[in-house]
Amino acid sequence: MPTTPFAIAVSLDGAGAHAAAWRTSADRPGAHTTASAWIERARTAERGRLDAVVIEDDIGLRAADEASGGLEGRLDAAVLASFLAPATHRTALVPAVTTTHTEPFHLSTSIATLDHVSLGRAGVLVQASARAEDAALYGRRDADSLEPDVLVRETADAVEAVRRLWDSWQDDAVIRDVATGRFLDRERIHPAAFEGELFSVEGASITPRPPQGQPPVLVRADLERDDELRLAAASADVVVIAPGADPHAVATAVAGADLVSAADTSAAASADVAEDAFARAFVAALARLAEASSEVQRTGDALRVWIEVDVLVEASDELAREALRGLDRLAGAPHRPRGLLLVGGPETVAAAVARLADAGADGVLLRPLRLPADLDALADEVAPRIRAAVAPRRPNTDLAAPAPASPAERRTFRAALGFASTAPNRNTHAAPFTARRSAIVREESRA
Amino acid sequence: MSASSTSTNPSRSTTASGERARHDRDESRRAHFQAHFPGVNSTTVWSDPESGSQIDFDSFERFARTAERGLFDTVFLAEGLRLREQHGRIHELDVAGRPNTVAILAALAAITTRIGLAGTLTATFNEPGDLARQLATLDVLSNGRAAWNVVTTPDAFTGANFRRGGYLPFAERYERAREFVEVARAHWNSWAPDAVVGDAVGGRYLSDDPFRPVAHAGKHFDVRGVLPVPPSPQGHPVIIQAGDHEEGRELAAAQAEIVFTGHAGLEAGRAFYRDVKGRLARYGRAEDDLKILPAATFAIGDTPDEARERAHAIGRQQISPQTAIAFLEQIWARDLSDFDVDGPLPAEEPDLDAAIVTAGRTQGRYDRRERAEQLRELAAREGLSARDLVVRLHAQPRFIGTPRDIALDIRDAVQTRSADGFTLVGHLTPGGLDEFVDRVVPELQELGVYRTAYPEGGTLRDLLGVKSAGVSYGGRRTRTDSAGERERDRLRFAAAVVAGAADARDDGAPSIARGRARDTAAA
């Protein structure tokens, strides 16, 4: 049983994870690109004491399809996260950013600033893009050059450059010494001095060290991709996985007969068999991650493992199933979850998530199928039940602490993950963890 | 007339009357203000007990709230993408460290409601698609209050922090900037105005022909696609231009709605105003579609004497002995670390063979031996120590006086077409504008030269009273209709540019000092 707190996070995108969600939403069509809807979403997460909000993003248009009715448009997630920071006080804000075409230097200052503005509640979900449309929007790289292993190595390099930039100012670099006329002590500022395969970053950051020192870095890893697992092990604080190649087995495992998977909405498999199947899938995933950590020689803070779960919540299991059937009818196709799909009443969904915690997950990244409906339900009905179930077995899980009265009492995102509230600076102390980036992509796969 | 004598000469009011006689006053003209967050240079005093954090959000929040209370047009942020160095080491004497520009403006959007949010963002080490999405997002989140100060960054020193490195020849910086703005505008035009149908019942979110994809193939950019952010309230953010040289002025006339300049002096301002506004017609734009807002500092007192004393005290805070030495080393290119700044200027000549010692800051281009000689003459004429000479040149506020005096000076500048207002730079973070807002703004309002409330609704562009220089949908025109037109435009632009006359201002940092030095030199 892990001793880390169990994190409850949500991933917000468009009008919800279901393609037809915008058609049944209480929000008007297009709300997903407005300030007011996002403030409402962030406040809902805060009300539900959720640990983090991940704001999804992509460089280009989403690939609109028939099922979505062509729903389009998004706001820049990092800019949006900074906008939401003053409107919230507790929940961490985690924008998705693409490392493929963007500047690591700008990425570092953008997240460092989010951390300053939110007083230690920043995180970042890094992702790569192989899409030709995204490459065309930048026009600097031939899409053919964006091989999977190149993208993985570049992402690892970007994270390393960003981490060095975050640490480039010591926390005590500003001295304001009137006697010598010095505002700074230059000895306490360190160049990034990063040289990678595709880019280099020479100088120190322009932005002083963020309050957390190292805002948590999240990576989604495909369990079919060893290099992505090693990338997560070498570069990330949190890896987000969707265990179980067979969605039927996994969903029924967690859910028993009360839950459905996209593969089989009748979900009649025996709970025992399913429990066993899920346990096998998850244990296998953990073993693969442990192996990846060992291959990149990760030492120090352990990688946190979150499970990604699509969620639809109604007052009862039956109503929930009915709602999903309705959405699927509108979309003209069954919903395809990233991994797990939990559909049920609050008790059922909370119990299933609690079982993920018991199975050894450090957290869940819940994807509400419908916004704002499923986010409301998660915040108000499901999250309190998850915490009540998990807290007795997981120390430090934030059960019902009063709202912080002052900034000093605020819990950083790192603390919510069970890390040191402020990371030690690699220029003066041992880094929170170390690993070998060179081991991420093996020689044979470079050929 | 020098800027300093404008403000400190006891016969100032007589002079001002003379000015009024020679210049038609247009009493319908109103002042506009930008609130420049104190920057990373010696203008910002950090040794004062009132000096707060340069990075905590509380500082930005308080500064922006003050500016909004003062009904300013924008809160304005400069940018610099590498820590400044002197003698190859990080410069320690000035405030350093700043946030990511767009991120901090986005946070300010959440705690303000009417003031514009202006960020300096280089066209050299960004890509149009990146900035277009960030600025469009800021415009959405702020309900139409985004502004972009387009600058270029000249050197490989900054480039070493970026993928490209130092890739761009000096002469092409503005060429790229101009094409950059064109491509950014194409991104902002990439959704049809009626693209979103939002038919939930029918399951149809977009119209049949929702997009106008960017299809740009130029010298600096080859871009295709659609911006994922739907059209923002302003369509395009307000464009600000800060370059003072020929290319910058032409870019301003073609593309900008605000010009940020160092020409704060009354006479130099008029010349600049005439020159830049005189270029507007050829782009089909009217005088008031571009607001000229020079950078200006100020020192306020209950009496003129007290104001002068404060100006001097602030100047001595800004120019510490070490800072005075650093300034002189930029000209002399010698190690002056043991030099006594309370005595005369260095006796030896500048070392003309030495490499430039400063990196990451804007540097004037001049003959350093000639400059040293000018400084010696000025110091001798006015009996100044080396440090007080640097104070005289680099730390003289543009406005010195009682609140009423300053309001009258501003009225004169605005109503005789020397400026449309000012970009005000306080010397303290975050309280540097408090006194201006509390004491000068009411005087301006009483004089009828400044708004008494924000207008109802509306965008930053409405607040400024300008038409967009580039919105195509719902607007007047687009300048990127055809390749042929683009090429003609490019040639016309190139012809207008006097090669080599370029200044090296890059980071949108206040060039008050150099603006004033120019005024002084012109005296």
mmCIF file of N, CA and C in Angstrom, chain A residues 22-23 29-30 32-33 57-59 69-74 76 79 82-83 86 99-100 102-103 105-106 109-110 113 117 136-141 154 169 176-177 179-186 189 200-203 205-207, chain B residues 46 51-52 55 80-83 89-100 102-104 106-107 110 125-127 130 133 137 140-141 160-164 187 198-201 203 205-206 211 222-224 226 228-230 322:
data_model
loop_
_atom_site.group_PDB
_atom_site.id
_atom_site.type_symbol
_atom_site.label_atom_id
_atom_site.label_comp_id
_atom_site.label_asym_id
_atom_site.label_seq_id
_atom_site.Cartn_x
_atom_site.Cartn_y
_atom_site.Cartn_z
ATOM 1 N N TRP A 22 -21.469 18.591 -26.000
ATOM 2 C CA TRP A 22 -21.889 19.991 -26.167
ATOM 3 C C TRP A 22 -23.371 20.104 -26.534
ATOM 4 N N ARG A 23 -23.912 19.030 -27.070
ATOM 5 C CA ARG A 23 -25.297 19.106 -27.538
ATOM 6 C C ARG A 23 -26.300 18.961 -26.405
ATOM 7 N N PRO A 29 -23.704 26.440 -26.576
ATOM 8 C CA PRO A 29 -22.627 25.997 -27.473
ATOM 9 C C PRO A 29 -21.569 27.093 -27.602
ATOM 10 N N GLY A 30 -20.320 26.701 -27.500
ATOM 11 C CA GLY A 30 -19.246 27.689 -27.590
ATOM 12 C C GLY A 30 -18.742 28.158 -26.239
ATOM 13 N N HIS A 32 -17.126 26.628 -24.160
ATOM 14 C CA HIS A 32 -15.784 26.113 -23.855
ATOM 15 C C HIS A 32 -14.667 27.058 -24.283
ATOM 16 N N THR A 33 -14.984 28.092 -25.024
ATOM 17 C CA THR A 33 -13.957 29.081 -25.356
ATOM 18 C C THR A 33 -14.291 30.436 -24.719
ATOM 19 N N ASP A 57 -4.871 20.697 -24.261
ATOM 20 C CA ASP A 57 -4.573 21.647 -25.340
ATOM 21 C C ASP A 57 -3.964 20.905 -26.516
ATOM 22 N N ASP A 58 -3.982 21.563 -27.640
ATOM 23 C CA ASP A 58 -3.307 21.084 -28.836
ATOM 24 C C ASP A 58 -2.886 22.308 -29.619
ATOM 25 N N ILE A 59 -1.911 22.138 -30.470
ATOM 26 C CA ILE A 59 -1.444 23.277 -31.249
ATOM 27 C C ILE A 59 -2.472 23.699 -32.295
ATOM 28 N N GLY A 69 -20.107 16.541 -34.253
ATOM 29 C CA GLY A 69 -20.859 17.612 -34.883
ATOM 30 C C GLY A 69 -19.954 18.787 -35.225
ATOM 31 N N GLY A 70 -18.658 18.504 -35.322
ATOM 32 C CA GLY A 70 -17.722 19.555 -35.722
ATOM 33 C C GLY A 70 -17.364 20.527 -34.618
ATOM 34 N N LEU A 71 -17.520 20.136 -33.350
ATOM 35 C CA LEU A 71 -17.156 21.048 -32.268
ATOM 36 C C LEU A 71 -15.688 21.431 -32.399
ATOM 37 N N GLU A 72 -15.409 22.722 -32.371
ATOM 38 C CA GLU A 72 -14.044 23.209 -32.565
ATOM 39 C C GLU A 72 -13.742 24.321 -31.582
ATOM 40 N N GLY A 73 -12.483 24.694 -31.581
ATOM 41 C CA GLY A 73 -12.054 25.878 -30.855
ATOM 42 C C GLY A 73 -11.533 25.555 -29.475
ATOM 43 N N ARG A 74 -10.457 26.221 -29.128
ATOM 44 C CA ARG A 74 -9.903 26.067 -27.791
ATOM 45 C C ARG A 74 -9.099 27.310 -27.449
ATOM 46 N N ASP A 76 -5.623 28.817 -25.393
ATOM 47 C CA ASP A 76 -4.279 28.382 -25.014
ATOM 48 C C ASP A 76 -4.306 27.997 -23.537
ATOM 49 N N VAL A 79 -2.020 30.009 -20.941
ATOM 50 C CA VAL A 79 -2.530 31.357 -20.704
ATOM 51 C C VAL A 79 -3.797 31.269 -19.852
ATOM 52 N N SER A 82 -3.050 30.653 -16.124
ATOM 53 C CA SER A 82 -2.645 31.854 -15.381
ATOM 54 C C SER A 82 -3.842 32.750 -15.099
ATOM 55 N N PHE A 83 -4.762 32.791 -16.043
ATOM 56 C CA PHE A 83 -5.982 33.576 -15.834
ATOM 57 C C PHE A 83 -6.791 33.011 -14.664
ATOM 58 N N PRO A 86 -5.695 33.593 -10.120
ATOM 59 C CA PRO A 86 -6.194 34.495 -9.080
ATOM 60 C C PRO A 86 -7.639 34.186 -8.672
ATOM 61 N N THR A 99 5.641 20.220 -26.660
ATOM 62 C CA THR A 99 7.073 20.545 -26.670
ATOM 63 C C THR A 99 7.672 20.505 -28.071
ATOM 64 N N THR A 100 6.906 20.045 -29.016
ATOM 65 C CA THR A 100 7.500 19.744 -30.322
ATOM 66 C C THR A 100 7.940 20.982 -31.093
ATOM 67 N N THR A 102 7.517 24.304 -29.872
ATOM 68 C CA THR A 102 7.575 25.491 -29.035
ATOM 69 C C THR A 102 8.971 25.666 -28.437
ATOM 70 N N GLU A 103 9.177 26.816 -27.803
ATOM 71 C CA GLU A 103 10.478 27.140 -27.223
ATOM 72 C C GLU A 103 10.524 26.708 -25.756
ATOM 73 N N PHE A 105 12.451 27.696 -23.531
ATOM 74 C CA PHE A 105 12.659 28.869 -22.674
ATOM 75 C C PHE A 105 11.324 29.527 -22.333
ATOM 76 N N HIS A 106 10.488 29.736 -23.343
ATOM 77 C CA HIS A 106 9.182 30.348 -23.082
ATOM 78 C C HIS A 106 8.325 29.439 -22.202
ATOM 79 N N THR A 109 9.362 29.879 -18.521
ATOM 80 C CA THR A 109 8.915 31.106 -17.849
ATOM 81 C C THR A 109 7.397 31.125 -17.705
ATOM 82 N N SER A 110 6.717 30.521 -18.654
ATOM 83 C CA SER A 110 5.264 30.506 -18.577
ATOM 84 C C SER A 110 4.786 29.685 -17.374
ATOM 85 N N THR A 113 5.858 31.386 -14.090
ATOM 86 C CA THR A 113 4.970 32.503 -13.782
ATOM 87 C C THR A 113 3.637 32.005 -13.246
ATOM 88 N N VAL A 117 2.082 33.142 -9.762
ATOM 89 C CA VAL A 117 0.750 33.736 -9.689
ATOM 90 C C VAL A 117 -0.174 32.897 -8.792
ATOM 91 N N ALA A 136 2.676 22.322 -40.003
ATOM 92 C CA ALA A 136 2.411 23.332 -41.032
ATOM 93 C C ALA A 136 2.094 24.689 -40.416
ATOM 94 N N LEU A 137 1.494 24.682 -39.221
ATOM 95 C CA LEU A 137 1.167 25.945 -38.563
ATOM 96 C C LEU A 137 2.436 26.685 -38.135
ATOM 97 N N TYR A 138 3.511 25.927 -37.919
ATOM 98 C CA TYR A 138 4.787 26.552 -37.570
ATOM 99 C C TYR A 138 5.675 26.706 -38.788
ATOM 100 N N GLY A 139 5.575 25.750 -39.684
ATOM 101 C CA GLY A 139 6.306 25.863 -40.937
ATOM 102 C C GLY A 139 7.814 25.787 -40.796
ATOM 103 N N ARG A 140 8.288 25.239 -39.701
ATOM 104 C CA ARG A 140 9.740 25.198 -39.522
ATOM 105 C C ARG A 140 10.307 23.802 -39.639
ATOM 106 N N ARG A 141 9.453 22.802 -39.500
ATOM 107 C CA ARG A 141 9.965 21.435 -39.579
ATOM 108 C C ARG A 141 9.113 20.601 -40.510
ATOM 109 N N GLU A 154 13.116 14.599 -27.840
ATOM 110 C CA GLU A 154 12.994 16.053 -27.776
ATOM 111 C C GLU A 154 12.180 16.475 -26.549
ATOM 112 N N TRP A 169 17.876 30.248 -10.843
ATOM 113 C CA TRP A 169 17.996 31.225 -9.758
ATOM 114 C C TRP A 169 17.906 30.464 -8.438
ATOM 115 N N ARG A 176 19.567 42.617 -2.504
ATOM 116 C CA ARG A 176 19.301 44.033 -2.193
ATOM 117 C C ARG A 176 20.333 44.587 -1.212
ATOM 118 N N ASP A 177 21.593 44.488 -1.552
ATOM 119 C CA ASP A 177 22.655 44.922 -0.660
ATOM 120 C C ASP A 177 23.057 46.365 -0.988
ATOM 121 N N ALA A 179 24.967 48.421 0.526
ATOM 122 C CA ALA A 179 26.381 48.764 0.719
ATOM 123 C C ALA A 179 27.191 48.562 -0.555
ATOM 124 N N THR A 180 26.947 47.467 -1.245
ATOM 125 C CA THR A 180 27.702 47.210 -2.471
ATOM 126 C C THR A 180 26.918 47.608 -3.715
ATOM 127 N N GLY A 181 25.707 48.135 -3.528
ATOM 128 C CA GLY A 181 24.901 48.560 -4.656
ATOM 129 C C GLY A 181 24.356 47.416 -5.478
ATOM 130 N N ARG A 182 24.381 46.203 -4.904
ATOM 131 C CA ARG A 182 23.981 45.039 -5.695
ATOM 132 C C ARG A 182 22.571 44.568 -5.344
ATOM 133 N N PHE A 183 21.738 44.454 -6.370
ATOM 134 C CA PHE A 183 20.398 43.879 -6.203
ATOM 135 C C PHE A 183 20.496 42.362 -6.152
ATOM 136 N N LEU A 184 21.364 41.830 -7.017
ATOM 137 C CA LEU A 184 21.524 40.377 -7.153
ATOM 138 C C LEU A 184 22.889 39.944 -6.658
ATOM 139 N N ASP A 185 22.973 38.700 -6.304
ATOM 140 C CA ASP A 185 24.276 38.059 -6.170
ATOM 141 C C ASP A 185 24.417 37.099 -7.350
ATOM 142 N N ARG A 186 25.269 37.486 -8.279
ATOM 143 C CA ARG A 186 25.352 36.687 -9.515
ATOM 144 C C ARG A 186 25.883 35.279 -9.263
ATOM 145 N N ILE A 189 23.123 32.713 -9.297
ATOM 146 C CA ILE A 189 22.369 32.495 -10.536
ATOM 147 C C ILE A 189 23.228 31.634 -11.453
ATOM 148 N N SER A 200 19.584 24.164 -27.941
ATOM 149 C CA SER A 200 20.337 24.405 -26.719
ATOM 150 C C SER A 200 19.804 25.660 -26.052
ATOM 151 N N VAL A 201 19.987 25.725 -24.753
ATOM 152 C CA VAL A 201 19.590 26.907 -23.981
ATOM 153 C C VAL A 201 20.782 27.280 -23.121
ATOM 154 N N GLU A 202 21.322 28.459 -23.356
ATOM 155 C CA GLU A 202 22.577 28.795 -22.708
ATOM 156 C C GLU A 202 22.411 29.452 -21.339
ATOM 157 N N GLY A 203 21.601 30.511 -21.291
ATOM 158 C CA GLY A 203 21.620 31.367 -20.108
ATOM 159 C C GLY A 203 20.707 30.909 -18.995
ATOM 160 N N SER A 205 17.334 31.641 -16.495
ATOM 161 C CA SER A 205 15.987 32.128 -16.767
ATOM 162 C C SER A 205 15.916 33.615 -16.489
ATOM 163 N N ILE A 206 14.955 34.277 -17.110
ATOM 164 C CA ILE A 206 14.671 35.660 -16.729
ATOM 165 C C ILE A 206 13.717 35.688 -15.544
ATOM 166 N N THR A 207 13.093 34.572 -15.245
ATOM 167 C CA THR A 207 12.087 34.527 -14.179
ATOM 168 C C THR A 207 12.689 33.881 -12.934
ATOM 169 N N TRP B 46 15.472 50.043 -6.107
ATOM 170 C CA TRP B 46 15.184 48.906 -5.236
ATOM 171 C C TRP B 46 15.656 49.128 -3.809
ATOM 172 N N SER B 51 10.224 49.846 -1.755
ATOM 173 C CA SER B 51 10.363 49.010 -2.946
ATOM 174 C C SER B 51 9.952 47.569 -2.654
ATOM 175 N N GLY B 52 8.976 47.086 -3.417
ATOM 176 C CA GLY B 52 8.465 45.732 -3.197
ATOM 177 C C GLY B 52 9.036 44.731 -4.194
ATOM 178 N N ILE B 55 8.544 40.334 -8.621
ATOM 179 C CA ILE B 55 8.016 39.114 -9.231
ATOM 180 C C ILE B 55 6.733 38.624 -8.564
ATOM 181 N N GLY B 80 12.545 41.160 -21.719
ATOM 182 C CA GLY B 80 13.956 40.925 -22.025
ATOM 183 C C GLY B 80 14.144 39.441 -21.830
ATOM 184 N N LEU B 81 14.764 38.777 -22.761
ATOM 185 C CA LEU B 81 14.769 37.316 -22.730
ATOM 186 C C LEU B 81 16.122 36.733 -22.337
ATOM 187 N N ARG B 82 16.999 37.598 -21.874
ATOM 188 C CA ARG B 82 18.207 37.080 -21.248
ATOM 189 C C ARG B 82 18.650 38.082 -20.190
ATOM 190 N N LEU B 83 19.149 37.592 -19.088
ATOM 191 C CA LEU B 83 19.629 38.499 -18.048
ATOM 192 C C LEU B 83 20.772 39.328 -18.602
ATOM 193 N N ARG B 89 29.600 39.102 -17.327
ATOM 194 C CA ARG B 89 28.966 38.509 -16.144
ATOM 195 C C ARG B 89 27.621 39.171 -15.909
ATOM 196 N N ILE B 90 26.731 38.454 -15.239
ATOM 197 C CA ILE B 90 25.387 38.978 -15.013
ATOM 198 C C ILE B 90 25.463 40.310 -14.261
ATOM 199 N N HIS B 91 24.709 41.281 -14.772
ATOM 200 C CA HIS B 91 24.686 42.615 -14.184
ATOM 201 C C HIS B 91 23.928 42.567 -12.860
ATOM 202 N N GLU B 92 24.589 43.009 -11.795
ATOM 203 C CA GLU B 92 24.020 42.824 -10.456
ATOM 204 C C GLU B 92 23.351 44.062 -9.893
ATOM 205 N N LEU B 93 23.559 45.210 -10.527
ATOM 206 C CA LEU B 93 23.220 46.457 -9.836
ATOM 207 C C LEU B 93 21.752 46.847 -9.945
ATOM 208 N N ASP B 94 21.076 46.390 -10.982
ATOM 209 C CA ASP B 94 19.684 46.786 -11.191
ATOM 210 C C ASP B 94 18.737 45.652 -10.830
ATOM 211 N N VAL B 95 17.479 46.044 -10.653
ATOM 212 C CA VAL B 95 16.445 45.030 -10.506
ATOM 213 C C VAL B 95 16.520 44.079 -11.688
ATOM 214 N N ALA B 96 16.423 42.799 -11.432
ATOM 215 C CA ALA B 96 16.418 41.808 -12.506
ATOM 216 C C ALA B 96 15.384 40.749 -12.176
ATOM 217 N N GLY B 97 14.914 40.077 -13.203
ATOM 218 C CA GLY B 97 13.936 39.018 -13.011
ATOM 219 C C GLY B 97 12.545 39.522 -13.293
ATOM 220 N N ARG B 98 11.881 38.857 -14.221
ATOM 221 C CA ARG B 98 10.512 39.244 -14.535
ATOM 222 C C ARG B 98 9.733 38.020 -14.960
ATOM 223 N N PRO B 99 8.406 38.164 -14.941
ATOM 224 C CA PRO B 99 7.577 37.019 -15.303
ATOM 225 C C PRO B 99 7.457 36.870 -16.815
ATOM 226 N N ASN B 100 6.884 35.776 -17.221
ATOM 227 C CA ASN B 100 6.451 35.608 -18.606
ATOM 228 C C ASN B 100 5.340 36.628 -18.879
ATOM 229 N N VAL B 102 2.879 37.187 -21.223
ATOM 230 C CA VAL B 102 1.462 36.869 -21.453
ATOM 231 C C VAL B 102 0.846 36.221 -20.211
ATOM 232 N N ALA B 103 1.624 35.395 -19.507
ATOM 233 C CA ALA B 103 1.085 34.734 -18.318
ATOM 234 C C ALA B 103 0.671 35.755 -17.270
ATOM 235 N N ILE B 104 1.497 36.767 -17.061
ATOM 236 C CA ILE B 104 1.151 37.733 -16.012
ATOM 237 C C ILE B 104 -0.020 38.604 -16.468
ATOM 238 N N ALA B 106 -2.442 37.601 -18.333
ATOM 239 C CA ALA B 106 -3.643 36.764 -18.198
ATOM 240 C C ALA B 106 -4.128 36.777 -16.748
ATOM 241 N N ALA B 107 -3.186 36.708 -15.819
ATOM 242 C CA ALA B 107 -3.585 36.765 -14.413
ATOM 243 C C ALA B 107 -4.192 38.128 -14.086
ATOM 244 N N ALA B 110 -7.818 38.638 -14.834
ATOM 245 C CA ALA B 110 -8.803 38.096 -13.894
ATOM 246 C C ALA B 110 -9.145 39.079 -12.786
ATOM 247 N N PHE B 125 12.272 35.947 -31.557
ATOM 248 C CA PHE B 125 12.396 34.627 -30.943
ATOM 249 C C PHE B 125 11.042 34.043 -30.545
ATOM 250 N N ASN B 126 10.041 34.347 -31.360
ATOM 251 C CA ASN B 126 8.726 33.701 -31.271
ATOM 252 C C ASN B 126 8.303 33.305 -32.665
ATOM 253 N N GLU B 127 7.231 32.531 -32.746
ATOM 254 C CA GLU B 127 6.630 32.196 -34.032
ATOM 255 C C GLU B 127 5.226 32.794 -34.066
ATOM 256 N N ASP B 130 2.314 30.824 -32.384
ATOM 257 C CA ASP B 130 2.388 30.833 -30.927
ATOM 258 C C ASP B 130 1.821 32.115 -30.343
ATOM 259 N N ARG B 133 -1.975 32.632 -30.930
ATOM 260 C CA ARG B 133 -2.906 31.906 -30.064
ATOM 261 C C ARG B 133 -2.881 32.472 -28.654
ATOM 262 N N THR B 137 -6.100 34.335 -27.047
ATOM 263 C CA THR B 137 -6.623 33.824 -25.785
ATOM 264 C C THR B 137 -6.723 34.950 -24.755
ATOM 265 N N VAL B 140 -9.673 37.070 -25.552
ATOM 266 C CA VAL B 140 -10.933 36.427 -25.139
ATOM 267 C C VAL B 140 -11.116 36.568 -23.629
ATOM 268 N N LEU B 141 -10.082 36.205 -22.878
ATOM 269 C CA LEU B 141 -10.202 36.167 -21.422
ATOM 270 C C LEU B 141 -10.410 37.557 -20.820
ATOM 271 N N ALA B 160 20.942 32.733 -27.927
ATOM 272 C CA ALA B 160 21.523 31.517 -27.337
ATOM 273 C C ALA B 160 20.549 30.817 -26.397
ATOM 274 N N ASN B 161 19.462 31.478 -26.038
ATOM 275 C CA ASN B 161 18.435 30.836 -25.206
ATOM 276 C C ASN B 161 17.350 30.162 -26.038
ATOM 277 N N PHE B 162 17.461 30.228 -27.372
ATOM 278 C CA PHE B 162 16.360 29.771 -28.212
ATOM 279 C C PHE B 162 16.829 28.828 -29.316
ATOM 280 N N ARG B 163 15.849 28.138 -29.871
ATOM 281 C CA ARG B 163 16.148 27.140 -30.887
ATOM 282 C C ARG B 163 16.939 27.722 -32.041
ATOM 283 N N ARG B 164 16.618 28.954 -32.418
ATOM 284 C CA ARG B 164 17.229 29.504 -33.623
ATOM 285 C C ARG B 164 18.647 30.003 -33.402
ATOM 286 N N HIS B 187 -3.605 34.624 -39.026
ATOM 287 C CA HIS B 187 -4.131 33.673 -38.042
ATOM 288 C C HIS B 187 -5.434 34.200 -37.439
ATOM 289 N N GLY B 198 -23.446 26.584 -33.919
ATOM 290 C CA GLY B 198 -23.853 26.147 -32.585
ATOM 291 C C GLY B 198 -25.245 25.551 -32.524
ATOM 292 N N ASP B 199 -25.584 24.765 -33.516
ATOM 293 C CA ASP B 199 -26.919 24.139 -33.553
ATOM 294 C C ASP B 199 -26.863 22.812 -32.807
ATOM 295 N N ALA B 200 -27.224 22.844 -31.529
ATOM 296 C CA ALA B 200 -27.115 21.640 -30.686
ATOM 297 C C ALA B 200 -28.125 20.584 -31.111
ATOM 298 N N VAL B 201 -29.309 21.014 -31.483
ATOM 299 C CA VAL B 201 -30.347 20.045 -31.860
ATOM 300 C C VAL B 201 -29.962 19.321 -33.143
ATOM 301 N N GLY B 203 -26.995 19.146 -34.319
ATOM 302 C CA GLY B 203 -25.655 18.582 -34.236
ATOM 303 C C GLY B 203 -24.684 19.202 -35.211
ATOM 304 N N TYR B 205 -22.027 22.275 -35.310
ATOM 305 C CA TYR B 205 -21.387 23.357 -34.559
ATOM 306 C C TYR B 205 -20.896 24.476 -35.474
ATOM 307 N N LEU B 206 -20.354 24.078 -36.631
ATOM 308 C CA LEU B 206 -19.766 25.061 -37.537
ATOM 309 C C LEU B 206 -20.591 25.229 -38.802
ATOM 310 N N PHE B 211 -13.787 28.308 -42.218
ATOM 311 C CA PHE B 211 -12.400 28.746 -42.045
ATOM 312 C C PHE B 211 -11.827 29.478 -43.250
ATOM 313 N N ASP B 222 6.610 30.245 -43.670
ATOM 314 C CA ASP B 222 5.886 29.373 -44.578
ATOM 315 C C ASP B 222 4.863 28.650 -43.721
ATOM 316 N N VAL B 223 3.658 29.184 -43.659
ATOM 317 C CA VAL B 223 2.688 28.753 -42.662
ATOM 318 C C VAL B 223 1.349 28.443 -43.320
ATOM 319 N N ARG B 224 0.769 27.314 -42.922
ATOM 320 C CA ARG B 224 -0.560 26.943 -43.398
ATOM 321 C C ARG B 224 -1.382 26.405 -42.237
ATOM 322 N N VAL B 226 -5.109 26.725 -39.514
ATOM 323 C CA VAL B 226 -6.149 27.522 -38.868
ATOM 324 C C VAL B 226 -5.807 27.664 -37.387
ATOM 325 N N PRO B 228 -6.466 27.656 -33.634
ATOM 326 C CA PRO B 228 -7.542 26.964 -32.921
ATOM 327 C C PRO B 228 -8.428 27.887 -32.078
ATOM 328 N N VAL B 229 -7.951 29.094 -31.804
ATOM 329 C CA VAL B 229 -8.749 30.016 -30.972
ATOM 330 C C VAL B 229 -9.759 30.742 -31.860
ATOM 331 N N PRO B 230 -11.019 30.700 -31.495
ATOM 332 C CA PRO B 230 -12.013 31.410 -32.311
ATOM 333 C C PRO B 230 -11.827 32.923 -32.189
ATOM 334 N N GLN B 322 27.862 52.703 -7.935
ATOM 335 C CA GLN B 322 28.192 51.559 -8.800
ATOM 336 C C GLN B 322 27.491 51.672 -10.154
#
